[in-house]
Short mmCIF file of C-alpha atoms in Angstrom, two decimals:
data_model
loop_
_atom_site.label_atom_id
_atom_site.label_comp_id
_atom_site.label_asym_id
_atom_site.label_seq_id
_atom_site.Cartn_x
_atom_site.Cartn_y
_atom_site.Cartn_z
CA MET A 1 7.11 -51.93 -11.43
CA PHE A 2 10.01 -49.87 -12.75
CA ARG A 3 9.26 -50.72 -16.37
CA ILE A 4 5.58 -49.83 -16.01
CA HIS A 5 6.41 -46.55 -14.27
CA LYS A 6 8.92 -45.73 -17.02
CA LEU A 7 6.33 -46.30 -19.74
CA ILE A 8 3.79 -44.10 -17.94
CA VAL A 9 6.27 -41.25 -17.55
CA LEU A 10 7.39 -41.58 -21.17
CA SER A 11 3.81 -41.35 -22.46
CA LEU A 12 3.18 -38.45 -20.11
CA GLY A 13 6.18 -36.63 -21.55
CA ILE A 14 4.69 -36.93 -25.04
CA ILE A 15 1.39 -35.49 -23.80
CA LEU A 16 3.15 -32.66 -21.96
CA ALA A 17 5.13 -31.82 -25.05
CA GLY A 18 1.86 -31.53 -26.91
CA CYS A 19 0.80 -28.79 -24.52
CA SER A 20 3.86 -26.66 -25.19
CA SER A 21 3.41 -23.17 -26.56
CA THR A 22 5.09 -22.17 -29.81
CA GLU A 23 5.74 -18.68 -28.39
CA LYS A 24 9.35 -17.82 -27.56
CA PRO A 25 9.77 -18.04 -23.78
CA SER A 26 11.36 -15.43 -21.60
CA THR A 27 14.17 -16.80 -19.46
CA SER A 28 15.19 -13.63 -17.64
CA LYS A 29 14.72 -13.41 -13.87
CA ASP A 30 14.61 -9.64 -14.28
CA ILE A 31 10.85 -9.67 -14.82
CA THR A 32 8.81 -6.46 -14.73
CA LEU A 33 5.04 -6.64 -14.40
CA ARG A 34 3.27 -3.75 -16.11
CA PHE A 35 -0.20 -2.56 -17.05
CA ASN A 36 -0.66 -2.79 -20.82
CA ASN A 37 -1.30 0.11 -23.18
CA GLN A 38 -5.04 -0.20 -22.53
CA GLY A 39 -4.38 0.22 -18.81
CA THR A 40 -5.37 -3.32 -17.79
CA PHE A 41 -3.57 -6.21 -16.10
CA LYS A 42 -4.89 -9.79 -16.01
CA ILE A 43 -4.22 -12.33 -13.25
CA LEU A 44 -5.03 -16.05 -13.33
CA GLN A 45 -5.74 -17.44 -9.85
CA LEU A 46 -5.12 -21.18 -9.62
CA THR A 47 -6.14 -22.75 -6.34
CA ASP A 48 -6.13 -26.27 -4.90
CA THR A 49 -4.80 -28.03 -7.96
CA HIS A 50 -3.88 -30.99 -5.68
CA ILE A 51 -1.43 -32.42 -8.20
CA CYS A 52 -0.55 -36.08 -7.59
CA TRP A 53 2.24 -37.54 -9.70
CA GLU A 54 1.03 -41.01 -8.72
CA ARG A 55 -2.32 -40.34 -10.44
CA GLN A 56 -0.95 -39.98 -13.96
CA ASP A 57 -4.39 -40.02 -15.55
CA GLU A 58 -5.58 -37.07 -13.47
CA TYR A 59 -2.19 -35.38 -13.72
CA VAL A 60 -2.47 -35.30 -17.49
CA LYS A 61 -5.98 -33.83 -17.30
CA ALA A 62 -4.83 -31.16 -14.82
CA PHE A 63 -1.83 -30.32 -16.99
CA GLN A 64 -3.95 -29.98 -20.12
CA GLN A 65 -6.43 -27.88 -18.19
CA LEU A 66 -3.63 -25.57 -17.06
CA CYS A 67 -2.38 -25.18 -20.63
CA TYR A 68 -5.92 -24.40 -21.78
CA MET A 69 -6.31 -21.67 -19.15
CA LEU A 70 -2.98 -20.08 -20.04
CA ASP A 71 -3.61 -20.18 -23.79
CA THR A 72 -7.22 -19.01 -23.58
CA GLU A 73 -6.90 -16.20 -21.05
CA LYS A 74 -3.26 -15.25 -21.75
CA PRO A 75 -2.77 -13.74 -18.28
CA ASP A 76 -0.04 -11.25 -17.41
CA LEU A 77 0.55 -13.17 -14.16
CA ALA A 78 -0.61 -16.39 -12.48
CA VAL A 79 -0.89 -16.82 -8.71
CA PHE A 80 -1.19 -20.22 -7.04
CA THR A 81 -3.12 -19.91 -3.79
CA GLY A 82 -2.00 -23.12 -2.14
CA ASP A 83 -2.36 -26.88 -2.15
CA VAL A 84 -0.55 -27.09 -5.46
CA VAL A 85 1.18 -30.50 -5.11
CA THR A 86 -0.33 -32.94 -2.65
CA GLY A 87 1.04 -36.37 -3.59
CA ILE A 88 4.26 -38.38 -3.41
CA GLY A 89 6.57 -37.66 -6.32
CA ALA A 90 6.28 -34.02 -5.38
CA ASP A 91 9.59 -33.04 -7.00
CA SER A 92 8.46 -34.29 -10.41
CA SER A 93 5.06 -32.63 -9.98
CA TRP A 94 6.53 -29.24 -9.08
CA VAL A 95 9.10 -29.36 -11.88
CA ASN A 96 6.74 -30.39 -14.67
CA PHE A 97 3.63 -28.47 -13.65
CA MET A 98 5.52 -25.15 -13.80
CA LYS A 99 6.99 -25.74 -17.25
CA PRO A 100 4.06 -24.26 -19.23
CA PHE A 101 4.78 -20.89 -17.62
CA ASP A 102 8.41 -20.99 -18.66
CA GLU A 103 7.48 -22.04 -22.20
CA ARG A 104 4.96 -19.22 -22.57
CA GLY A 105 6.89 -16.54 -20.73
CA ILE A 106 4.11 -16.05 -18.16
CA PRO A 107 5.31 -14.99 -14.69
CA PHE A 108 3.88 -16.77 -11.67
CA VAL A 109 3.91 -16.65 -7.86
CA VAL A 110 3.32 -19.60 -5.54
CA THR A 111 1.78 -19.30 -2.08
CA LEU A 112 1.68 -22.59 -0.19
CA GLY A 113 -1.32 -24.33 1.36
CA ASN A 114 -1.66 -26.68 4.29
CA HIS A 115 -1.14 -29.84 2.20
CA ASP A 116 1.92 -28.74 0.20
CA ARG A 117 4.18 -29.34 3.20
CA GLU A 118 2.91 -32.88 3.83
CA GLN A 119 4.90 -34.56 1.07
CA GLU A 120 8.51 -35.76 0.96
CA LEU A 121 9.99 -32.31 0.30
CA THR A 122 11.09 -29.78 2.90
CA GLU A 123 9.92 -26.18 2.56
CA ARG A 124 13.43 -25.21 1.46
CA GLN A 125 13.39 -27.90 -1.24
CA ILE A 126 9.98 -26.73 -2.47
CA ALA A 127 11.27 -23.15 -2.58
CA ASP A 128 14.37 -24.16 -4.52
CA ILE A 129 12.31 -26.05 -7.12
CA VAL A 130 9.81 -23.22 -7.52
CA MET A 131 12.54 -20.59 -7.85
CA SER A 132 14.47 -22.72 -10.36
CA HIS A 133 11.80 -21.90 -12.93
CA PRO A 134 12.73 -18.84 -15.00
CA MET A 135 9.25 -17.28 -14.72
CA SER A 136 8.91 -17.66 -10.95
CA LEU A 137 8.82 -14.37 -9.04
CA ASN A 138 9.18 -16.07 -5.66
CA THR A 139 12.02 -15.43 -3.23
CA ALA A 140 13.11 -17.44 -0.19
CA LYS A 141 15.34 -15.21 1.93
CA SER A 142 13.60 -16.60 5.02
CA GLY A 143 14.47 -20.19 4.14
CA TRP A 144 11.01 -20.87 2.70
CA LEU A 145 8.82 -19.05 0.19
CA ASP A 146 8.65 -15.47 1.44
CA ASP A 147 5.63 -13.27 1.93
CA MET A 148 5.94 -10.83 -0.96
CA ALA A 149 4.77 -7.44 -2.14
CA VAL A 150 4.67 -7.80 -5.92
CA GLU A 151 4.79 -4.52 -7.81
CA ILE A 152 2.85 -3.81 -10.99
CA LYS A 153 4.28 -0.86 -12.89
CA SER A 154 2.42 1.88 -14.70
CA SER A 155 1.71 1.48 -18.41
CA SER A 156 3.57 4.71 -19.15
CA GLY A 157 6.69 4.47 -17.01
CA ASP A 158 8.52 2.88 -14.15
CA GLY A 159 6.23 4.17 -11.40
CA ILE A 160 4.31 1.66 -9.30
CA ALA A 161 0.59 1.46 -10.15
CA ALA A 162 -0.62 -1.47 -8.00
CA LEU A 163 0.59 -4.01 -5.43
CA LEU A 164 -0.10 -7.68 -4.79
CA TYR A 165 0.54 -9.05 -1.30
CA CYS A 166 1.17 -12.79 -1.68
CA MET A 167 1.29 -14.38 1.77
CA ASP A 168 1.64 -17.79 3.41
CA SER A 169 -1.41 -18.54 5.57
CA GLY A 170 0.36 -21.52 7.18
CA ASP A 171 -1.01 -24.97 7.75
CA TYR A 172 -1.99 -26.33 11.14
CA THR A 173 -2.36 -25.21 14.76
CA MET A 174 0.80 -23.64 16.14
CA ASN A 175 0.05 -23.93 19.86
CA GLU A 176 -0.75 -27.05 21.88
CA ALA A 177 -3.22 -25.05 23.99
CA VAL A 178 -5.52 -24.69 20.99
CA ASP A 179 -7.68 -27.65 20.01
CA SER A 180 -8.14 -26.80 16.35
CA ASP A 181 -7.06 -27.91 12.90
CA TYR A 182 -5.85 -24.86 11.00
CA GLY A 183 -3.24 -22.29 11.86
CA TRP A 184 -3.37 -18.52 11.56
CA PHE A 185 -1.32 -15.61 10.31
CA ARG A 186 1.48 -14.97 12.79
CA TRP A 187 1.85 -11.56 14.43
CA ASP A 188 5.13 -10.97 12.57
CA GLN A 189 3.35 -11.49 9.23
CA VAL A 190 0.70 -8.93 10.12
CA GLU A 191 3.46 -6.57 11.25
CA TRP A 192 5.36 -7.20 8.01
CA TYR A 193 2.29 -6.32 5.98
CA ARG A 194 1.58 -3.13 7.98
CA ASN A 195 5.19 -1.93 7.77
CA THR A 196 5.42 -2.75 4.07
CA SER A 197 2.09 -1.09 3.27
CA PHE A 198 2.95 2.09 5.19
CA ALA A 199 6.38 2.24 3.54
CA TYR A 200 4.81 2.12 0.08
CA THR A 201 2.16 4.66 1.08
CA ASN A 202 4.73 7.07 2.51
CA ALA A 203 6.83 6.77 -0.65
CA HIS A 204 3.68 7.58 -2.65
CA GLY A 205 3.05 10.90 -0.94
CA GLY A 206 0.84 9.44 1.77
CA VAL A 207 -1.63 7.91 -0.72
CA PRO A 208 -2.07 4.10 -0.77
CA TYR A 209 -1.59 2.18 -3.99
CA PRO A 210 -4.43 -0.07 -5.15
CA ALA A 211 -3.53 -3.41 -3.59
CA TYR A 212 -4.85 -6.99 -3.48
CA SER A 213 -3.87 -10.00 -1.38
CA PHE A 214 -3.53 -13.71 -2.20
CA PHE A 215 -3.25 -16.59 0.29
CA HIS A 216 -4.65 -20.08 0.87
CA ILE A 217 -6.72 -20.33 4.07
CA PRO A 218 -9.63 -17.85 4.26
CA LEU A 219 -9.86 -15.33 7.07
CA LEU A 220 -12.53 -15.64 9.74
CA GLU A 221 -14.22 -12.62 8.15
CA TYR A 222 -15.26 -14.76 5.16
CA GLY A 223 -17.69 -16.90 7.14
CA GLU A 224 -18.86 -14.01 9.33
CA THR A 225 -19.71 -11.89 6.29
CA ILE A 226 -21.51 -14.53 4.23
CA LYS A 227 -23.63 -15.50 7.24
CA ALA A 228 -24.64 -11.87 7.77
CA GLY A 229 -25.87 -11.23 4.26
CA PRO A 230 -26.07 -12.47 0.66
CA ALA A 231 -23.04 -12.96 -1.53
CA VAL A 232 -22.28 -10.66 -4.44
CA SER A 233 -22.03 -13.82 -6.54
CA GLY A 234 -20.98 -17.46 -6.35
CA VAL A 235 -21.91 -20.42 -4.22
CA ARG A 236 -21.25 -21.64 -0.69
CA GLU A 237 -21.53 -25.42 -0.50
CA GLU A 238 -19.42 -26.05 2.60
CA ASN A 239 -18.66 -24.36 5.88
CA GLU A 240 -15.56 -22.19 5.84
CA CYS A 241 -12.42 -23.65 7.42
CA PRO A 242 -10.44 -20.57 8.50
CA GLY A 243 -7.55 -20.34 10.89
CA TYR A 244 -8.66 -20.68 14.49
CA LEU A 245 -7.47 -17.29 15.77
CA ASN A 246 -8.07 -13.84 14.37
CA THR A 247 -4.69 -12.13 14.50
CA GLY A 248 -5.80 -8.91 12.85
CA LEU A 249 -4.81 -9.17 9.19
CA PHE A 250 -8.22 -8.01 7.98
CA SER A 251 -8.13 -5.14 10.48
CA ALA A 252 -4.71 -4.20 9.10
CA PHE A 253 -6.07 -4.20 5.54
CA VAL A 254 -8.83 -1.79 6.57
CA GLU A 255 -6.55 0.49 8.59
CA CYS A 256 -3.81 0.65 5.96
CA GLY A 257 -6.40 1.41 3.32
CA ASP A 258 -4.74 -0.25 0.34
CA VAL A 259 -5.99 -3.87 0.09
CA HIS A 260 -9.54 -3.93 -1.31
CA ALA A 261 -9.79 -7.59 -2.33
CA THR A 262 -8.45 -10.88 -1.01
CA PHE A 263 -8.27 -14.15 -2.97
CA THR A 264 -8.15 -17.54 -1.26
CA GLY A 265 -8.96 -21.22 -1.78
CA HIS A 266 -8.83 -24.14 0.69
CA ASP A 267 -12.61 -24.80 0.69
CA HIS A 268 -13.10 -26.61 -2.62
CA VAL A 269 -16.83 -26.09 -3.12
CA ASN A 270 -16.99 -22.39 -2.28
CA ASP A 271 -16.39 -19.80 -4.98
CA TYR A 272 -18.34 -16.82 -3.66
CA VAL A 273 -17.64 -13.09 -3.46
CA VAL A 274 -18.69 -11.03 -0.42
CA LYS A 275 -17.87 -7.50 0.71
CA LYS A 276 -16.99 -6.19 4.16
CA ASP A 277 -15.81 -2.64 4.93
CA ASP A 278 -14.69 -1.84 1.37
CA VAL A 279 -12.78 -5.14 1.11
CA TYR A 280 -14.05 -7.90 -1.20
CA LEU A 281 -13.49 -11.40 0.19
CA ILE A 282 -13.20 -13.75 -2.76
CA TYR A 283 -12.75 -17.48 -3.28
CA GLY A 284 -11.06 -18.87 -6.35
CA ARG A 285 -12.51 -21.82 -8.27
CA PHE A 286 -11.14 -25.31 -7.60
CA SER A 287 -8.44 -25.69 -10.29
CA GLY A 288 -7.52 -29.37 -10.00
CA ARG A 289 -9.06 -32.66 -11.14
CA ASN A 290 -10.27 -35.79 -9.36
CA THR A 291 -7.51 -36.24 -6.79
CA THR A 292 -9.51 -34.84 -3.87
CA TYR A 293 -13.07 -33.84 -3.03
CA ASN A 294 -14.83 -31.40 -5.36
CA ASN A 295 -18.35 -30.63 -6.46
CA LEU A 296 -17.97 -27.66 -8.81
CA PRO A 297 -16.95 -27.61 -12.48
CA PHE A 298 -13.18 -27.43 -12.76
CA GLY A 299 -11.86 -23.98 -13.59
CA ALA A 300 -9.98 -20.91 -12.41
CA ARG A 301 -10.70 -17.34 -11.38
CA ILE A 302 -9.61 -14.47 -13.58
CA ILE A 303 -8.93 -11.00 -12.14
CA GLU A 304 -8.63 -7.94 -14.36
CA LEU A 305 -7.23 -4.77 -12.80
CA THR A 306 -7.55 -1.31 -14.32
CA GLU A 307 -4.78 1.20 -13.81
CA GLY A 308 -5.75 3.89 -11.29
CA ASP A 309 -8.84 1.98 -10.08
CA TYR A 310 -9.13 0.35 -6.66
CA GLY A 311 -11.85 -2.01 -7.90
CA LEU A 312 -11.61 -4.88 -10.39
CA ARG A 313 -13.40 -7.14 -12.84
CA THR A 314 -13.44 -10.87 -12.18
CA TRP A 315 -14.92 -13.99 -13.68
CA ILE A 316 -14.51 -17.76 -13.59
CA ARG A 317 -13.30 -19.63 -16.65
CA GLU A 318 -14.48 -23.23 -16.54
CA ALA A 319 -12.56 -26.09 -18.08
CA ASP A 320 -15.29 -26.69 -20.67
CA GLY A 321 -14.80 -23.15 -22.00
CA GLY A 322 -17.71 -21.45 -20.26
CA ILE A 323 -17.48 -18.15 -18.37
CA VAL A 324 -19.57 -17.66 -15.25
CA GLN A 325 -19.89 -15.13 -12.42
CA MET A 326 -18.60 -12.09 -14.28
CA ASP A 327 -18.54 -9.26 -11.72
CA THR A 328 -17.46 -5.64 -11.76
CA LEU A 329 -16.49 -4.90 -8.17
CA LYS A 330 -16.39 -1.18 -7.40
CA VAL A 331 -14.47 0.62 -4.67
CA ASP A 332 -15.53 4.26 -4.49
CA LEU A 333 -12.41 6.14 -3.44
CA ASP A 334 -11.36 9.58 -4.58
CA TYR A 335 -7.77 10.41 -3.73
CA THR A 336 -7.59 13.56 -5.87
CA LEU A 337 -4.99 15.82 -4.31
CA HIS A 338 -6.38 19.00 -2.73
CA LYS A 339 -3.73 21.65 -3.24
CA ALA A 340 -2.82 23.96 -0.40
CA ILE A 341 -4.05 27.54 -0.74
CA ASP A 342 -2.02 30.71 -0.67
CA ALA A 343 -2.61 31.85 2.88
CA LYS A 344 -0.53 33.13 5.76
CA GLY A 345 -1.20 31.97 9.28
CA LYS A 346 -1.06 34.88 11.71
CA ASP A 347 -3.52 34.54 14.58
CA HIS A 348 -4.53 31.15 15.91
CA GLY A 349 -8.16 30.16 16.37
CA LEU A 350 -11.48 29.76 14.57
CA THR A 351 -14.40 32.14 14.25
CA LYS A 352 -17.36 30.59 16.04
CA THR A 353 -20.83 31.92 15.22
CA GLU A 354 -24.01 30.80 17.01
CA TYR A 355 -27.46 30.74 15.37
CA VAL A 356 -31.01 29.93 16.47
CA GLY A 357 -33.97 28.95 14.31
CA GLU A 358 -35.75 25.94 12.82
CA PHE A 359 -33.24 23.55 11.25
CA THR A 360 -33.68 20.37 9.24
CA VAL A 361 -30.06 19.78 8.24
CA ALA A 362 -26.81 21.29 9.46
CA GLU A 363 -26.49 23.79 6.61
CA ASP A 364 -29.87 25.34 7.58
CA ILE A 365 -28.28 27.16 10.51
CA LEU A 366 -26.75 29.71 8.12
CA SER A 367 -30.26 31.00 7.38
CA GLY A 368 -31.12 31.24 11.08
CA THR A 369 -30.81 34.19 13.42
CA LYS A 370 -27.25 35.10 14.31
CA MET A 371 -26.86 35.32 18.08
CA SER A 372 -23.16 35.76 18.79
CA SER A 373 -19.66 35.48 17.39
CA GLU A 374 -16.32 34.83 19.08
CA VAL A 375 -12.87 33.42 18.48
CA VAL A 376 -12.26 29.92 19.86
CA SER A 377 -9.10 27.86 19.95
CA SER A 378 -10.50 24.65 18.41
CA PRO A 379 -13.75 23.14 17.07
CA TYR A 380 -14.35 21.27 20.31
CA VAL A 381 -17.72 22.26 21.87
CA VAL A 382 -18.19 21.48 25.55
CA ARG A 383 -21.45 20.19 26.93
CA LYS A 384 -23.77 23.17 27.34
CA ARG A 385 -27.53 22.97 27.68
CA HIS A 386 -29.93 24.88 25.41
CA ASN A 387 -33.70 24.89 25.44
CA GLU A 388 -34.23 25.78 21.79
CA SER A 389 -33.00 24.64 18.42
CA HIS A 390 -29.65 26.24 17.74
CA GLY A 391 -26.38 25.65 15.95
CA TYR A 392 -22.77 26.71 15.42
CA GLN A 393 -20.47 27.41 12.52
CA GLN A 394 -16.73 27.43 13.19
CA SER A 395 -14.54 28.51 10.30
CA GLY A 396 -11.01 29.51 9.46
CA LYS A 397 -7.87 27.95 8.01
CA LEU A 398 -6.45 24.53 8.82
CA TYR A 399 -2.72 23.93 8.51
CA VAL A 400 -1.87 20.39 7.37
CA PRO A 401 1.66 19.42 8.49
CA GLU A 402 2.20 16.51 6.05
CA SER A 403 0.90 15.72 2.59
CA GLY A 404 -1.17 12.56 2.33
CA VAL A 405 -4.53 10.99 3.03
CA TRP A 406 -6.13 12.30 6.22
CA PHE A 407 -9.14 10.83 8.00
CA PHE A 408 -11.54 13.12 9.84
CA HIS A 409 -13.86 11.82 12.55
CA VAL A 410 -16.77 13.94 13.82
CA THR A 411 -18.79 13.28 16.98
CA SER A 412 -21.85 15.49 17.46
CA ARG A 413 -25.26 15.76 19.01
CA GLY A 414 -27.58 16.27 16.08
CA GLU A 415 -26.64 16.98 12.46
CA ALA A 416 -23.13 18.11 11.60
CA ALA A 417 -21.09 18.81 8.48
CA ILE A 418 -17.39 19.40 7.92
CA HIS A 419 -15.85 21.24 4.96
CA VAL A 420 -12.19 21.16 3.93
CA ASP A 421 -11.73 23.17 0.73
CA ASP A 422 -14.49 21.90 -1.59
CA TRP A 423 -14.70 18.50 0.13
CA THR A 424 -17.54 17.94 2.55
CA MET A 425 -19.09 15.18 4.60
CA SER A 426 -22.04 15.20 6.95
CA GLY A 427 -23.89 12.91 9.31
CA ASP A 428 -25.61 12.42 12.60
CA ASP A 429 -23.94 11.42 15.87
CA ARG A 430 -20.66 9.92 14.50
CA PHE A 431 -19.19 9.81 11.02
CA GLN A 432 -15.81 9.81 9.27
CA GLY A 433 -14.25 10.25 5.86
CA ARG A 434 -10.92 10.68 4.09
CA ILE A 435 -9.29 13.31 1.89
CA ASN A 436 -5.90 13.67 0.20
CA LEU A 437 -4.38 16.99 1.34
CA GLU A 438 -1.22 18.75 0.32
CA LYS A 439 0.96 20.14 3.10
CA GLY A 440 -0.05 23.74 3.85
CA PHE A 441 -3.18 25.80 4.49
CA HIS A 442 -6.72 24.75 3.60
CA ASP A 443 -10.14 26.32 4.07
CA PHE A 444 -11.92 24.71 7.02
CA SER A 445 -15.34 24.90 8.62
CA VAL A 446 -17.55 22.70 10.74
CA ILE A 447 -21.28 23.15 11.32
CA MET A 448 -23.47 21.59 13.99
CA ALA A 449 -27.27 21.87 14.23
CA ASP A 450 -29.11 20.78 17.39
CA LYS A 451 -32.72 20.63 16.19
CA GLU A 452 -34.32 19.79 19.51
CA GLY A 453 -32.30 21.59 22.16
CA GLY A 454 -30.35 19.88 24.92
CA HIS A 455 -26.67 19.32 25.64
CA ASP A 456 -24.19 20.28 22.94
CA ARG A 457 -21.51 17.86 21.83
CA LEU A 458 -19.05 18.43 19.00
CA ARG A 459 -15.59 16.99 18.56
CA VAL A 460 -13.45 16.87 15.40
CA GLN A 461 -10.46 14.52 15.30
CA TRP A 462 -8.07 13.43 12.60
CA ARG A 463 -5.32 10.98 11.75
CA ARG A 464 -3.02 10.52 8.82
CA LEU A 465 -3.51 7.19 7.07
CA ASP A 466 -0.35 5.73 8.54
CA HIS A 467 -1.09 6.86 12.10
CA ALA A 468 -2.53 4.30 14.47
CA ARG A 469 -5.34 6.31 16.09
CA TYR A 470 -7.39 9.47 15.93
CA GLN A 471 -6.39 12.50 17.96
CA ASP A 472 -7.81 15.96 18.58
CA ILE A 473 -6.50 18.43 16.01
CA PRO A 474 -3.85 20.52 17.81
CA GLU A 475 -4.95 24.10 18.44
CA GLU A 476 -1.83 25.50 16.74
CA TYR A 477 -3.07 24.19 13.37
CA PHE A 478 -6.16 26.47 13.33
CA TYR A 479 -6.00 30.04 12.08
CA GLN A 480 -8.61 32.77 11.80
CA GLU A 481 -9.83 33.94 8.42
#
């Protein structure tokens, strides 16, 4: 048995050597990721490679496939989203399967899956092997591979231009009271993400960086979203197998406002893209060979980021050379800074003017008949009954106490519109939007049109991006014209 095994490994070494790149490798751990001069950054997502050292025939095919992906796409970074090594002989698999990155000078990050921890290595041993590779960006301060915020620098300097949150989605159920297979993100991981995201946002003047997240087990929102509507692209050939409990990671992504795409694996015959609440939920393509179940052509997902853009381009490179599912995924966000105006706050309040007439939209009230004008302390309108169509405009200056992205939420009866400087949003009943405001004074007005008569209702609230909940705008921040 020993002699046969030795011959197999020796022949494998010859094949692996044949996959080596002729490019000079980088061996420095001081690795900086950066957008290129064209303002793009390419990521190769490898998921569910299920490497088995015992299956030398399939190992060789997987290794050659990896080399092909690296040499064809030439990514700036590769991210493994779990279930990398799933067979005995795990130490040899981890050591040899990472070598092409070292030889080509391509940085990589490993996030673990549920099967990686089932072999003969402890999590600490896996971490030590992964981090022994010169091109690994992983750390293990926790004793295992850490959740990480990976920075991508600007093409023109040392400023941060984008973030990648690479997280460990765990493996199996963590509580005996739950009769389920797969685990879930722990509360401390969600808290880590929130704190880290807010810290980066605060350091960036209150504006979130474009950010993307990579992990193995899909969130519950994947299955909920695909069942509610069609996919942007891709196929769904098996039911999703998410963690059993929803511990709020997706909610945190939405509230923090930076992560606009997540990339997972775990379910080998799903490779679809769906969108929920400005976040794209994306599967990678099964990147292994015939060591576990699969029903899709072998391949990998490619992600191309553009500097300054919250969206992305993505496609799947198949092992036979074909490209499928090329998508441009847009996220319409404008975080242009609105400069404060040169104004002096003297008297608090807003000028409230009431109109009557026939109104179709909120702005129509300004052409109606002016009925009265008074100074009020805030844009809050109490319930007051009217028998005819009427409306209000309340205008003045708004003092913003901190620079950053601010969300405004309007509740009204009928049509309403809010204006801050040249930014406006409108809607019926309830609506919200965001704007990047510099600390200081800004022009402010809010209009409400009740087209049918009845009880008035108008309330304007706000919150800074890193604040947990909306609140009424304090009266001391309003000033008369």
